[in-house]
Structure formats: structure tokens, C-alpha cells
Short mmCIF file of C-alpha atoms in Angstrom, two decimals:
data_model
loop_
_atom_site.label_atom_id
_atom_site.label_comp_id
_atom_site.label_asym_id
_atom_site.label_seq_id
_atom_site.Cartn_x
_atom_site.Cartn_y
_atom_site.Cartn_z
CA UNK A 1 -6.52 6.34 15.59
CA UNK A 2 -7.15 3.66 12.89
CA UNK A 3 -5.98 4.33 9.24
CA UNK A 4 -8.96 5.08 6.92
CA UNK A 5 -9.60 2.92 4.01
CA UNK A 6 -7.81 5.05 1.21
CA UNK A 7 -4.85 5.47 3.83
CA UNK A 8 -4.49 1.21 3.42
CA UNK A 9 -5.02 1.13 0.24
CA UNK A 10 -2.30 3.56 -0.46
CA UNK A 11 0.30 0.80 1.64
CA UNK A 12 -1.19 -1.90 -0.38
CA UNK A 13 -0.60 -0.37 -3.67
CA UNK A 14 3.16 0.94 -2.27
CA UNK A 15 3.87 -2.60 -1.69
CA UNK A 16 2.48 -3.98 -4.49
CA UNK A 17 4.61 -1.74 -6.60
CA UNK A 18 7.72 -3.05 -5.27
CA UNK A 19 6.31 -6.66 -5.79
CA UNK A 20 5.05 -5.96 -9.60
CA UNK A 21 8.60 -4.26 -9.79
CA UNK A 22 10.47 -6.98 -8.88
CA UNK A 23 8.45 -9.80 -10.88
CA UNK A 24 8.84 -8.32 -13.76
CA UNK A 25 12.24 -8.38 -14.84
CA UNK A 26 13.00 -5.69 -12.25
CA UNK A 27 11.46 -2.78 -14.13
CA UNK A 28 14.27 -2.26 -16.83
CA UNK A 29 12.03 -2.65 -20.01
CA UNK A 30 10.04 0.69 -20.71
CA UNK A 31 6.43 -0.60 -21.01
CA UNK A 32 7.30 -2.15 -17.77
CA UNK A 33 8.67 1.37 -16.11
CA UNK A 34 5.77 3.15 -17.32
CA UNK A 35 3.44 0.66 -15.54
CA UNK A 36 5.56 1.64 -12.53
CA UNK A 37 4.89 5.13 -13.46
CA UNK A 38 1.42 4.99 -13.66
CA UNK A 39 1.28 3.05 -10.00
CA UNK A 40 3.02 5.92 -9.00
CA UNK A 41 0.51 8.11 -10.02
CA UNK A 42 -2.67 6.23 -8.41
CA UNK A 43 -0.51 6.11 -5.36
CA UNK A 44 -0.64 10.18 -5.57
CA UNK A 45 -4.21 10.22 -6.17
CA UNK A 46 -5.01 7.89 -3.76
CA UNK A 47 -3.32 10.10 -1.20
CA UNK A 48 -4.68 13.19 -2.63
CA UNK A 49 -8.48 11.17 -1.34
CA UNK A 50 -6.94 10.62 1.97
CA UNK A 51 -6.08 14.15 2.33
CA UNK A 52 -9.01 15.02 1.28
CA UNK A 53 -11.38 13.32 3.76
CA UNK A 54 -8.62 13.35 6.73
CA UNK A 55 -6.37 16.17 5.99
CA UNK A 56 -2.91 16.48 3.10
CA UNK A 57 -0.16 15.02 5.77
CA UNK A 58 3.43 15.03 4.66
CA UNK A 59 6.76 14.60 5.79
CA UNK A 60 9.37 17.70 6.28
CA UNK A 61 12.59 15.46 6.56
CA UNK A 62 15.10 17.34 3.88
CA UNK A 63 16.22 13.53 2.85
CA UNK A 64 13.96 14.16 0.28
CA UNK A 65 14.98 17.18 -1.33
CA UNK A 66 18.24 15.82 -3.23
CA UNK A 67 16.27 13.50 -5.20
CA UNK A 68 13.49 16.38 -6.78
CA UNK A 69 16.86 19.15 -6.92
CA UNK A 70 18.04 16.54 -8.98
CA UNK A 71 15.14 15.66 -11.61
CA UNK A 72 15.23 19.40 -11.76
CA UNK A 73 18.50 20.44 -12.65
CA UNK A 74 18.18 17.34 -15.20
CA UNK A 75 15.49 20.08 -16.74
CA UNK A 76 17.75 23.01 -16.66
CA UNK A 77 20.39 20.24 -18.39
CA UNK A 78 17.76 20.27 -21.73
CA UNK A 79 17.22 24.09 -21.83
CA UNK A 80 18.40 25.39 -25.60
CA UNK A 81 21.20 28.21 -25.30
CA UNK A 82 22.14 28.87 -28.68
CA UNK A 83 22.86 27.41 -31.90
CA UNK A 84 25.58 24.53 -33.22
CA UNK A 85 27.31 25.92 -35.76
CA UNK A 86 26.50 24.19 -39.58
CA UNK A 87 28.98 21.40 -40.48
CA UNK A 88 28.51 17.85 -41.95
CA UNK A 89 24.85 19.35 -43.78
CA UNK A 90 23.90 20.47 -40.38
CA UNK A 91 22.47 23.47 -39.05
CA UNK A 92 19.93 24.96 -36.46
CA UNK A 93 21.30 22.39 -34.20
CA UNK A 94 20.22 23.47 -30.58
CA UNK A 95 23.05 23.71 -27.73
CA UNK A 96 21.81 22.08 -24.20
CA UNK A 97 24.22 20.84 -21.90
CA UNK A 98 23.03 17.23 -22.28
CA UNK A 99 24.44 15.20 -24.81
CA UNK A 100 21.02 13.29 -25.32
CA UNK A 101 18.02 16.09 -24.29
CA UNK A 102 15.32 13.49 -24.92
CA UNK A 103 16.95 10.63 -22.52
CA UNK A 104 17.83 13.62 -19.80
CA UNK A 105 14.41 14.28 -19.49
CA UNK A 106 13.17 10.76 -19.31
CA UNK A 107 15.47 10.92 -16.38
CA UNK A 108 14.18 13.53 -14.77
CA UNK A 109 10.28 12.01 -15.07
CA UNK A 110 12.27 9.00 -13.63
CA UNK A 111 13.83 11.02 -10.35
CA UNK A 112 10.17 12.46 -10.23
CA UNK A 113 8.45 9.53 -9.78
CA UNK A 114 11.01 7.86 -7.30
CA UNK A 115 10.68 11.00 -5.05
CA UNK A 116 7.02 11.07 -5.20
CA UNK A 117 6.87 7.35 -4.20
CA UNK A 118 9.18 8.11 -1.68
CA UNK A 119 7.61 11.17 -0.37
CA UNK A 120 4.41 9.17 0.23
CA UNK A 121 6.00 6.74 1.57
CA UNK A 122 7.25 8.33 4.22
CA UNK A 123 3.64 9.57 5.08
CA UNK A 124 2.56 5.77 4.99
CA UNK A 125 5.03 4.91 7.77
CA UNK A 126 3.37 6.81 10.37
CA UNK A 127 3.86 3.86 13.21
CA UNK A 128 5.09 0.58 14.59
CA UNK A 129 1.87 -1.15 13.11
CA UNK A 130 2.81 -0.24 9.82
CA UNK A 131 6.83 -0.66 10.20
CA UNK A 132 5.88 -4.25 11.78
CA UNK A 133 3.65 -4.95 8.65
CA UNK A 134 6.84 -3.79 6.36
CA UNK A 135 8.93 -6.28 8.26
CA UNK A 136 6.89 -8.95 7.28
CA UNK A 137 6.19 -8.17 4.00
CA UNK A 138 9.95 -8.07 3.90
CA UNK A 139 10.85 -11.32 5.17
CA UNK A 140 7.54 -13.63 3.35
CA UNK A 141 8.32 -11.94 0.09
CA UNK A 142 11.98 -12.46 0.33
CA UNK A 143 11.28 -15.83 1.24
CA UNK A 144 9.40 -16.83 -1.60
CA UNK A 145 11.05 -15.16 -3.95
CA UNK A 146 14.82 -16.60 -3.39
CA UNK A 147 12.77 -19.89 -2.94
CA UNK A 148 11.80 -19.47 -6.73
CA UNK A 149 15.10 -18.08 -7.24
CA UNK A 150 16.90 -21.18 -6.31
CA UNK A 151 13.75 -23.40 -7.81
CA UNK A 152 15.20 -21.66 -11.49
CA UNK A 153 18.55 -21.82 -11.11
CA UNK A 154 18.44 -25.41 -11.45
CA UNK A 155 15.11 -25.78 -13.67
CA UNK A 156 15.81 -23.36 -16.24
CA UNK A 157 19.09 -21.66 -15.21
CA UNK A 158 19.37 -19.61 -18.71
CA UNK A 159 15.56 -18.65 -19.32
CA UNK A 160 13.43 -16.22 -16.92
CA UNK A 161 10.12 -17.91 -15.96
CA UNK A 162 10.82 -20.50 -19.01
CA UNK A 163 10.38 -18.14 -20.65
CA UNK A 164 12.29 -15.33 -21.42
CA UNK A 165 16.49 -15.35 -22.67
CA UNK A 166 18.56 -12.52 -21.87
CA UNK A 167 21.18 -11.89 -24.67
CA UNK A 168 23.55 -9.17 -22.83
CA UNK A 169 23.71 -10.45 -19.18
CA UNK A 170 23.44 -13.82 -17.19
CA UNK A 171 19.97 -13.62 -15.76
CA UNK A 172 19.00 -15.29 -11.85
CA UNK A 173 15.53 -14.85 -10.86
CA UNK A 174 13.00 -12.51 -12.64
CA UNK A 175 16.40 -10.10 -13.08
CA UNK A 176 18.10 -10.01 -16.21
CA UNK A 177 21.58 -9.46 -14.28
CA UNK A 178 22.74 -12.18 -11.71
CA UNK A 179 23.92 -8.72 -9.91
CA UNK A 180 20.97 -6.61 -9.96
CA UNK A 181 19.39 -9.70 -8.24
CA UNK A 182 22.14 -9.98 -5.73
CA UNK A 183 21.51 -6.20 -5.08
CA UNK A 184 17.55 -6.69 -4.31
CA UNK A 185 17.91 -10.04 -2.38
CA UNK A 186 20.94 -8.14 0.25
CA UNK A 187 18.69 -5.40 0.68
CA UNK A 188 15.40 -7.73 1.57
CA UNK A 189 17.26 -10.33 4.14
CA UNK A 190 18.90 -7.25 5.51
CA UNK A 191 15.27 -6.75 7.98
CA UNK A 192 14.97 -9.84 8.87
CA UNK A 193 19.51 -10.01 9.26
CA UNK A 194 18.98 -6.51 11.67
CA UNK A 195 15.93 -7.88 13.55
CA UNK A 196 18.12 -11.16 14.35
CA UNK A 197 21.46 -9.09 15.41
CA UNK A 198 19.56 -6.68 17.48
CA UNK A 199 17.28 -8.89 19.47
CA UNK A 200 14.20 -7.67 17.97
CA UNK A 201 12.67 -11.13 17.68
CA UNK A 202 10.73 -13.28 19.52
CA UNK A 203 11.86 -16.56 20.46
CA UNK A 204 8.75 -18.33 18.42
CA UNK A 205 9.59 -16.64 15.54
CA UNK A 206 13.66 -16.75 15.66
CA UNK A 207 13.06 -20.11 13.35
CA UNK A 208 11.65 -18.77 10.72
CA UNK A 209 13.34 -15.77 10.79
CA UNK A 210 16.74 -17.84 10.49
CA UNK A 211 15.04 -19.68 7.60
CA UNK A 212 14.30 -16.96 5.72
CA UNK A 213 17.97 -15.29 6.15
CA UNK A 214 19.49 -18.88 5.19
CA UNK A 215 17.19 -19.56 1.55
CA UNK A 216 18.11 -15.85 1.28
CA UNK A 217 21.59 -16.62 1.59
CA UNK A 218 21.62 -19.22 -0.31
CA UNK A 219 20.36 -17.23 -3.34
CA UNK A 220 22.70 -14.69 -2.94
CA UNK A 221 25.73 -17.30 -3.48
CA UNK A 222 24.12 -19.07 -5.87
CA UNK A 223 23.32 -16.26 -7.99
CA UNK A 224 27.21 -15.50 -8.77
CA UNK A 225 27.88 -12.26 -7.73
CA UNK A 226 31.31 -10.85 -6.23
CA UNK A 227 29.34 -7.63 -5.89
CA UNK A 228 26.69 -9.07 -4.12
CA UNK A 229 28.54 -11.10 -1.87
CA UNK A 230 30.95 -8.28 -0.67
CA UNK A 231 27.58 -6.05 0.42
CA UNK A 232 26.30 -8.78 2.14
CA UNK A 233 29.67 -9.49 4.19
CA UNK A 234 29.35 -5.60 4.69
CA UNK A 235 26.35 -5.80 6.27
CA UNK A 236 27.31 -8.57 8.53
CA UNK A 237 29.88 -6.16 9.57
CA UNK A 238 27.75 -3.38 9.72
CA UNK A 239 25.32 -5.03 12.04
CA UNK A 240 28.44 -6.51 14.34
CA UNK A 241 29.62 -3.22 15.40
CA UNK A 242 26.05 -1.69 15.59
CA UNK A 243 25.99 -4.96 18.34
CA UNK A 244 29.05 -3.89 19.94
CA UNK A 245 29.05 -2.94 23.24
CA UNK A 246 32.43 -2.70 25.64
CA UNK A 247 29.67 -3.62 28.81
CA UNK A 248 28.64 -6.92 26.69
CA UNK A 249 31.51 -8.08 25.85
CA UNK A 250 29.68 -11.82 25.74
CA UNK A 251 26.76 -10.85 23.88
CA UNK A 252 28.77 -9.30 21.22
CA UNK A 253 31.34 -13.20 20.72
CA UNK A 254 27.64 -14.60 20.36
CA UNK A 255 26.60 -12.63 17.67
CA UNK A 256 30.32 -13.00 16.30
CA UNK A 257 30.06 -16.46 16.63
CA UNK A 258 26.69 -16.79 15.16
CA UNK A 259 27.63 -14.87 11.80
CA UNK A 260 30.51 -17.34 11.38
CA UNK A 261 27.65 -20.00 11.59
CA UNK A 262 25.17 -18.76 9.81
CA UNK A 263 27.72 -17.84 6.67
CA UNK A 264 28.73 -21.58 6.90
CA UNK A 265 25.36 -22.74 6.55
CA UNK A 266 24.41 -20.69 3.60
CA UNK A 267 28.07 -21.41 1.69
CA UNK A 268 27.01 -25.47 3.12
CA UNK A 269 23.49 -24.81 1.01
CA UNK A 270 24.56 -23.35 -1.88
CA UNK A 271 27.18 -26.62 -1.67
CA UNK A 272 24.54 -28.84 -1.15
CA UNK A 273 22.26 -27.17 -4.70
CA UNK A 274 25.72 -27.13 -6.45
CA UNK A 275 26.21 -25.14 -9.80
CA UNK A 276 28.76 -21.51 -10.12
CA UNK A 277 28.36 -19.48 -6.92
CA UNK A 278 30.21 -16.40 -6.13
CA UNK A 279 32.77 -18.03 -4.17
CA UNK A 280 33.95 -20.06 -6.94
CA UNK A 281 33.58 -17.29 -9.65
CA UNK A 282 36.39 -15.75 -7.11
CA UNK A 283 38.34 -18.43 -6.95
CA UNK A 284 38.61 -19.42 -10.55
CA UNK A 285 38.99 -15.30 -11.77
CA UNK A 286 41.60 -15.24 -14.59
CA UNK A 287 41.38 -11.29 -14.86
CA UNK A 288 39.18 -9.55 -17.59
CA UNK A 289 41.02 -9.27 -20.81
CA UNK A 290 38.21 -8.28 -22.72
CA UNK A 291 38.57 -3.98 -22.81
CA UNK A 292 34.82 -3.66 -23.70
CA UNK A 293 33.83 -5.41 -20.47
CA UNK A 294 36.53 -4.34 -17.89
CA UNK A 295 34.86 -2.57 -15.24
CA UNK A 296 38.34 -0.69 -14.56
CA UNK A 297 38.80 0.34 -18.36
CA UNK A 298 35.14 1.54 -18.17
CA UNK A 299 35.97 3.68 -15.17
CA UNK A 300 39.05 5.19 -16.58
CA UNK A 301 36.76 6.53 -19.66
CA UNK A 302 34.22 7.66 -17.44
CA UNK A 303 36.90 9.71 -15.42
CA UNK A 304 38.08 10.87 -18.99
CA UNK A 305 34.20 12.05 -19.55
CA UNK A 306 33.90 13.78 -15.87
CA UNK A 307 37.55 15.59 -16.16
CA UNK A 308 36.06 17.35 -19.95
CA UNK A 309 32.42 17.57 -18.85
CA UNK A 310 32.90 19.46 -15.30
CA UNK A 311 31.14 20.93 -13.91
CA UNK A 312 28.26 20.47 -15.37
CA UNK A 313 27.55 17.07 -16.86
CA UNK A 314 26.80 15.51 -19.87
CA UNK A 315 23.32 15.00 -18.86
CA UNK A 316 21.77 12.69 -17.04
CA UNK A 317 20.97 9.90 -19.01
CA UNK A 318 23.68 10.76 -21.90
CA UNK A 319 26.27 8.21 -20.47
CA UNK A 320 26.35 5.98 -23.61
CA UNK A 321 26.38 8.42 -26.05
CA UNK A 322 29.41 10.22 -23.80
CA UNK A 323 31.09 6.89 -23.53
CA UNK A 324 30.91 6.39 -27.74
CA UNK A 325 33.02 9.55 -28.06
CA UNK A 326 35.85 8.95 -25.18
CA UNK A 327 35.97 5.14 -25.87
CA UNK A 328 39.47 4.59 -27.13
CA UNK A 329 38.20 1.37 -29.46
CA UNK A 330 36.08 3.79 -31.68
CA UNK A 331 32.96 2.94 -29.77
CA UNK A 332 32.55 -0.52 -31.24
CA UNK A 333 30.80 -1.51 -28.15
CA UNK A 334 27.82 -0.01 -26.32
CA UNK A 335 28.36 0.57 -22.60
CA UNK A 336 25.08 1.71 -21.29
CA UNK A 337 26.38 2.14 -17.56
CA UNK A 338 29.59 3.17 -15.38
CA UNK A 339 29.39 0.20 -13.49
CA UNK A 340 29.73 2.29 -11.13
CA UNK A 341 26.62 4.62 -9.66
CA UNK A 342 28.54 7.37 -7.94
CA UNK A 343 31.06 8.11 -10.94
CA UNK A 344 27.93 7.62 -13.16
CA UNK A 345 26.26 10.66 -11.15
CA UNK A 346 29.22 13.03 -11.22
CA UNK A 347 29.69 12.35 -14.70
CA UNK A 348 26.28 12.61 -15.71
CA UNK A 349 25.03 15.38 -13.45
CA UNK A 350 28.92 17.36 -12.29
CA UNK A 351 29.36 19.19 -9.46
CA UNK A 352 25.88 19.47 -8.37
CA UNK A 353 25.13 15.86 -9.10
CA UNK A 354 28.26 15.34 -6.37
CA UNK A 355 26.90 18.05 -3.76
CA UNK A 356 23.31 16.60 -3.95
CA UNK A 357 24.18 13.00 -3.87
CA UNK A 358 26.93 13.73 -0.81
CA UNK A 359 23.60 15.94 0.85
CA UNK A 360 22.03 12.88 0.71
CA UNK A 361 24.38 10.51 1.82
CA UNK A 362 25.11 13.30 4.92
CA UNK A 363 21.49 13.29 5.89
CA UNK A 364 21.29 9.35 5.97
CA UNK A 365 24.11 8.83 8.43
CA UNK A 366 22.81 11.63 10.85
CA UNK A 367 19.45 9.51 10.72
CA UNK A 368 20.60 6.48 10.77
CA UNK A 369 22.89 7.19 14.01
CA UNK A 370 20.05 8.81 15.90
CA UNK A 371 17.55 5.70 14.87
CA UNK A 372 20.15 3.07 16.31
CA UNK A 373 20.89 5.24 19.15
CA UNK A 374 17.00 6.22 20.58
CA UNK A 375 15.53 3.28 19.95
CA UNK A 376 15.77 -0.40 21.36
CA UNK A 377 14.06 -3.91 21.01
CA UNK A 378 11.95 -4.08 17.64
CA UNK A 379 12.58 -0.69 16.48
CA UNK A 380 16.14 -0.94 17.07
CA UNK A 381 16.95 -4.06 14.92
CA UNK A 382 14.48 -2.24 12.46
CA UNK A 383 17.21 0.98 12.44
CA UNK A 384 19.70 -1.77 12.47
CA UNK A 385 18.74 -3.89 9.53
CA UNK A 386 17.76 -0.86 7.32
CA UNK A 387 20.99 1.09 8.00
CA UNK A 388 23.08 -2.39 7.48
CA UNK A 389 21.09 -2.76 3.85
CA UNK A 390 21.14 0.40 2.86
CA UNK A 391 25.22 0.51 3.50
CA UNK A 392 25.73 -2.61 1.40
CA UNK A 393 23.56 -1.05 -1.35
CA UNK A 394 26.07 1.52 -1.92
CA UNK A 395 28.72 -0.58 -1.47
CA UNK A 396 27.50 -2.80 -4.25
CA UNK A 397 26.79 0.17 -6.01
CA UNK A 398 30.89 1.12 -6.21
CA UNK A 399 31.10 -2.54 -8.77
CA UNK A 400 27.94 -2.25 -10.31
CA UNK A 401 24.67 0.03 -11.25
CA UNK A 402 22.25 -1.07 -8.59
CA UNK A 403 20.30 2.17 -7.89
CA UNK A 404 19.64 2.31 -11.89
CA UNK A 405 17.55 -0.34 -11.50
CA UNK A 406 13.65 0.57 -10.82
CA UNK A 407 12.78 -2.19 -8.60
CA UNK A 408 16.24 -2.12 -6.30
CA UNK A 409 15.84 1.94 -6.36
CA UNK A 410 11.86 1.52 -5.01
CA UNK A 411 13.19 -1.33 -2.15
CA UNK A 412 16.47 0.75 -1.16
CA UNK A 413 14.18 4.32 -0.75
CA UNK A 414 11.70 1.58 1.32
CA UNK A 415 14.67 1.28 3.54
CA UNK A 416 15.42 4.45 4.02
CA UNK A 417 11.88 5.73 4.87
CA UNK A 418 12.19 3.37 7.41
CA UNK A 419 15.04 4.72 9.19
CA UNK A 420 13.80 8.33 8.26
CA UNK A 421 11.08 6.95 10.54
CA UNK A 422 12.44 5.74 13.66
CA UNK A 423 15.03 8.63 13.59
CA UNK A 424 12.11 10.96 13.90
CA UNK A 425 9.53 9.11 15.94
CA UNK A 426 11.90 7.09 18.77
CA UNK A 427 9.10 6.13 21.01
CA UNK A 428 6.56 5.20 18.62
CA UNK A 429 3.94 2.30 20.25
CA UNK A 430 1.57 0.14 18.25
CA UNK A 431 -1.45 2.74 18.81
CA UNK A 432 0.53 5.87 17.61
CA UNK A 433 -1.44 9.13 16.11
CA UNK A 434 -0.12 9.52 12.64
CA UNK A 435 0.73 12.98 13.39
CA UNK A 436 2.24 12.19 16.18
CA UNK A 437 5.83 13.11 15.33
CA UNK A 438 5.47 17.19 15.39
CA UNK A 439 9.15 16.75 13.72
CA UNK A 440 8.30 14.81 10.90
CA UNK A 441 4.85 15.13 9.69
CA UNK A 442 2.92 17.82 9.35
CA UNK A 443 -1.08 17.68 8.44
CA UNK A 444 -2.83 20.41 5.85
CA UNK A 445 -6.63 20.56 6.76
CA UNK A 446 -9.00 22.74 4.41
CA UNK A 447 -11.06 25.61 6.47
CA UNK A 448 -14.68 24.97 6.00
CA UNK A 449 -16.58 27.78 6.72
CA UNK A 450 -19.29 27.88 9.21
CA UNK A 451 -22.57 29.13 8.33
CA UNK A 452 -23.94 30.90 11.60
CA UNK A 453 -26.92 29.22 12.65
CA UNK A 454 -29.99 31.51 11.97
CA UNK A 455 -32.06 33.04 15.51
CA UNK A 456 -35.52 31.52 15.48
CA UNK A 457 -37.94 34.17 16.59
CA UNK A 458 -41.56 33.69 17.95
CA UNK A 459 -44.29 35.85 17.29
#
């Protein structure tokens, strides 16, 4: 059955929203995030048309539940419980959990939104048309965009568009961070990466599929991250044992043998443009003296904030003003993040930060291994790709704070709706119903009721 107009229009603005996202400065600026916001909501209202004229469909997959548990016990983190007691000229001070009330429940209009855009998302990829159209959208964008990428680096390697300077961070592409950038660009060349691995591909279109991994590549290196470059070796990795096969033993020295390859060619571009890379930023690492900057003095305070905060958090959001009081230099410097997502979310959230974001986690492998294993050709180097990206998010996301980011958060849930798809819908075609999966989506259709047709009589 062919999608209706506000059905398309709902992709569209999905996409766009990771485009705008990513173009501008990758959605860390609040006017910026609460454009994002209000995409979000004409996304919702857009579907709320659809459902009107073809019936509310939505997706059951539990994947989904973690992120709104979340944004809600952020809530329960701002409810009042009682009084400070008066010191300093103080009183009538309420007592939440959070540290910062206000910034916990930005956070939790932040988790909202993400799990409303993926919710919807999920509904959008209802078959192989649309997962082929992601795929593409994928690979072009990513194209382009390390292609400008590159283009800046050696135009205007300190000034975003010309434009703007970061002060804080060394910016590469529209991203103020070099890393954050190195995060978006492994999980965009991861579809095309999968796709290549798992045989998905025509032969027509194996050339430009290689030329979009290589600029891609090429980016990646260029833009100086160690964090970057470790997820993208990772999914490499990933992909070769997804490959592996004891019956095809020959295939799998190929693919071996192509990865060696293709990482020469990308380390023989980024060469060839010349300027810092992260292979020379690791070869030329002193060690951090600096305490304010050390990512491993940063995680021993933010162990120092989970061990007094347990188990219930300082509130998500509250990190820096947590990190001013258990900073051992007086707080003279600002940290804003962990560097480090997962002991970010334990400290910020505790215990049931940990059991939510390890229900998540849990839920991903057991679709990720049922995607790779059901499906084959197309679909398969889909599962592939996605699964390899989505692994070398989170490994990035041990050095760095990735997921914080709107525009890599709205990409890596892309990702996963993806494999939430093929793990539920294994022998989708081109012409697929989009309630097709009885597993995964389920359609809400209003009752109209009939008016019984009056009996004509004749005299």
C-alpha cells in the first residue's frame, strides 16, 4: 500500500531534523535545541494527521521504554521534600534530590523529545522502501558533508563556516568539538561500511559506495580524534566477525584483506591533505599534565560524586554543579561533562539511571543478533552496518560525551530504529503493508458509527 502524503512528509521532516541538527553546530546552543524541539513537535502533529485519516500506528518494541522511564524519574528527581535548614541568610530553601532542579528538568523535556522522535521513527520505518531511502540519505549526506568537512579544514581550519570561533574546543566541520564530529561521521559511513562487508551492494554502485566510505575516512583522521578513530577500528572489527563464517573461510581473508586496504587508503588521503590527524596526535602524546583537562582526573571525581550520591543521583543535568563541590582544585575550572557518558548517567541518574541504561543496552544486543541472523543480502548489511555504528558509538562514548550531543543522539536512535526494524520484520520486500509486522506495529483506528440506512416505503 503506498504511504499517504502526511506519512512522507513525516520522513522528510525526520530527516531533515537530523540534517538541520547537524548543520548547525550540532544542536548544542539552546535557540538551536529548541528549534529541534519544535521539529519534534510538528513531527508529532504531523503523525497525529496520519493517524487520523489512516489510523494512530505505533511500535510496541520495549527499546523504547528506558528512554521516557528516564525523563521521568528526572521529574521525580525535582519533587520538593522538605526544607534546607537556614544558614549563610538562607532559609525556605526546598530539598529535591537534584542539585540543579531547573537544569534536571530541561533534561527531562530533552529525554522527551528524543523518545518521541524516536518513537515515530520507528513507525516511519515500516519497509525496505523506506530503509533503502535511509541508506541513501545516509551515504549522499555523509558524502557531502565530510566533503565540506575536509574543504574547511584547510580553508578556515579555526572558524566554522568562516564564520564562527569556538573558544573552549577545537572545532572540525559545523561541530564545535573535533570529537563530537568524529562521533557523527563513524556513525554515518557505518551504512554504507555494513552494506560493503555484507554484500548488500550492487556491483554498479560498489564505486561510489567505496567513495563515500574513503572521503568519510578521510574526515575522520583528519579531524584529530583518538576517540573517533578507536570506534571506527571497532567497527571494522565489528563488521569482520559479523562476516565470519568457518564454511567461507575465503570470503572472510577478502574482507580481511580489504579493510587493511581500505584503512591504507584513507590514512594515504588524509597524507595526501596533510595537517594534525589522529594518528599523529597519538604518536606525538606527551601525557596530560593539565588536572582541569585530564579525562582520568575527571573520572576519579565523578566516581567520588557517584560513591556520595548513590543511589539516587545528583540529578540529571547537575553534573557541573556536582563536579564544583568534589573538585579537589576548589572548582576553579568548569567541567560541564564526565567525558565519559555511562559514568555521567550513573552519577547523574544512580542506580536506576544504571538499570535503565543496562535495559537498554540488553534489548539492543537481543535485536541486533536476531537482525544479523534472519536476514541476508540488503537487509543484512543494513543489520550489519547499524549494529557495527551503533557499537562504536558507545565505544566512543567511554572517552568522550557523544550521546550528549543533540544531533549524534538523533543519528545514533536513527540507527537503532533501523535494527529495531529488521529484527522485527525479517522478510520485509519492497511492497510491504506497514502493518505488516503483527510484532512490532500495531494500528489504532477510531469506530465510526453507522447510521442504519432508513426503509423507503411506497404508498
Amino acid at each position: 500500500m503506498p504511504h499517504k502524503i502526511y506519512n512522507r512528509l513525516a520522513l522528510v521532516l525526520a530527516l531533515g531534523l537530523i540534517v538541520w541538527s547537524t548543520l548547525a553546530y550540532g544542536a548544542v546552543h539552546q535557540p538551536i535545541i529548541a528549534s529541534i524541539y519544535l521539529g519534534i513537535v510538528c513531527l508529532v502533529i504531523v503523525w497525529i494527521f496520519d493517524g487520523l485519516r489512516a489510523g494512530f500506528r505505533y511500535v510496541r518494541d520495549p527499546i523504547q521504554l528506558p528512554i521516557y522511564f528516564l525523563a521521568f524519574y528526572a521529574l521525580i528527581q525535582t519533587i520538593e521534600f522538605g526544607k534546607l535548614s537556614d544558614g549563610f541568610g538562607f532559609s525556605e530553601i526546598a530539598r529535591t534530590i537534584s542539585l540543579d532542579p531547573f537544569s534536571t528538568k530541561v533534561a527531562a523535556l530533552h529525554l522527551l523529545a528524543l523518545g518521541l522522535y524516536f518513537s515515530i521513527l520507528l513507525v516511519l520505518f515500516d519497509g525496505e522502501k523506506r530503509l533503502r531511502t535511509f541508506a541513501l540519505f545516509t551515504g549522499i549526506f555523509g558524502f557531502a558533508y565530510a566533503f565540506f568537512a575536509i574543504l574547511q579544514s584547510v580553508l578556515s581550519p579555526t572558524k566554522i563556516y568562516g564564520i564562527y570561533e569556538s573558544v573552549f574546543a577545537e572545532p572540525f566541520g559545523s561541530f564545535v568539538s573535533r570529537n563530537n564530529f568524529a562521533a557523527w561521521i563513524s556513525l554515518a559511513v557505518a551504512i554504507p561500511l555494513g552494506l560493503l562487508f555484507a554484500g548488500g551492494l550492487k556491483r554498479e554502485k560498489l564505486l561510489l559506495y567505496v567513495t563515500a566510505i574513503g572521503l568519510m575516512g578521510v574526515s575522520l583522521l583528519l579531524s584529530g580524534s583518538r576517540g573517533g578513530l578507536v570506534a571506527f577500528a571497532v567497527e571494522i572489527l565489528v563488521l569482520i566477525l559479523i562476516a565470519y563464517s568457518p564454511k567461507d573461510r575465503r570470503s572472510l581473508k577478502v574482507k580481511i584483506a580489504f579493510a587493511i586496504l581500505l584503512a591504507a587508503v584513507i590514512g594515504a588521503g588524509a597524507f595526501f591533505v596533510g595537517g594534525e590527524t589522529s594518528l599523529t596526535r597519538i604518536a606525538n602524546e606527551r601525557g596530560v599534565t593539565d588536572t582541569t583537562t585530564s579525562r582520568s582526573y575527571i573520572w576519579g571525581v565523578t566516581l567520588r560524586i557517584i560513591a556520595d550520591s548513590f543511589p539516587f543521583g545528583i540529578g540529571l543535568g547537575a553534573f557541573p554543579q556536582a563536579y564544583a563541590r568534589f573538585d579537589a582544585n576548589s572548582g576553579t575550572a568548569r567541567v560541564e561533562q564526565a567525558h565519559n557518558d555511562f559514568l555521567e548517567l550513573i552519577a547523574n541518574a544512580g542506580l536506576p539511571g544504571l538499570i535503565f541504561g543496562l535495559w537498554f543496552l540488553a534489548r539492543f544486543l537481543k535485536l541486533s543478533r536476531s537482525a544479523i541472523d534472519r536476514t541476508e543480502g540488503f537487509q543484512r548489511g543494513l543489520a550489519a552496518g547499524a549494529t557495527a555504528g551503533i557499537v562504536g558509538c558507545l565505544v566512543h562514548s567511554f572517552f568522550d560525551f557523544a550521546l550528549h550531543t543533540t544531533a549524534i543522539a538523533l543519528l545514533f536512535l536513527a540507527l537503532v530504529a533501523v535494527v529495531v526494524t529488521l529484527a522485527n520484520l525479517p522478510q520485509m520486500g519492497d511492497d510491504a503493508h506497514p502493518a505488516s509486522g503483527k510484532a512490532l506495529t500495531r494500528t489504532f483506528r477510531r469506530k465510526r458509527r453507522i447510521n442504519p440506512v432508513p426503509a423507503v416505503h411506497r404508498s
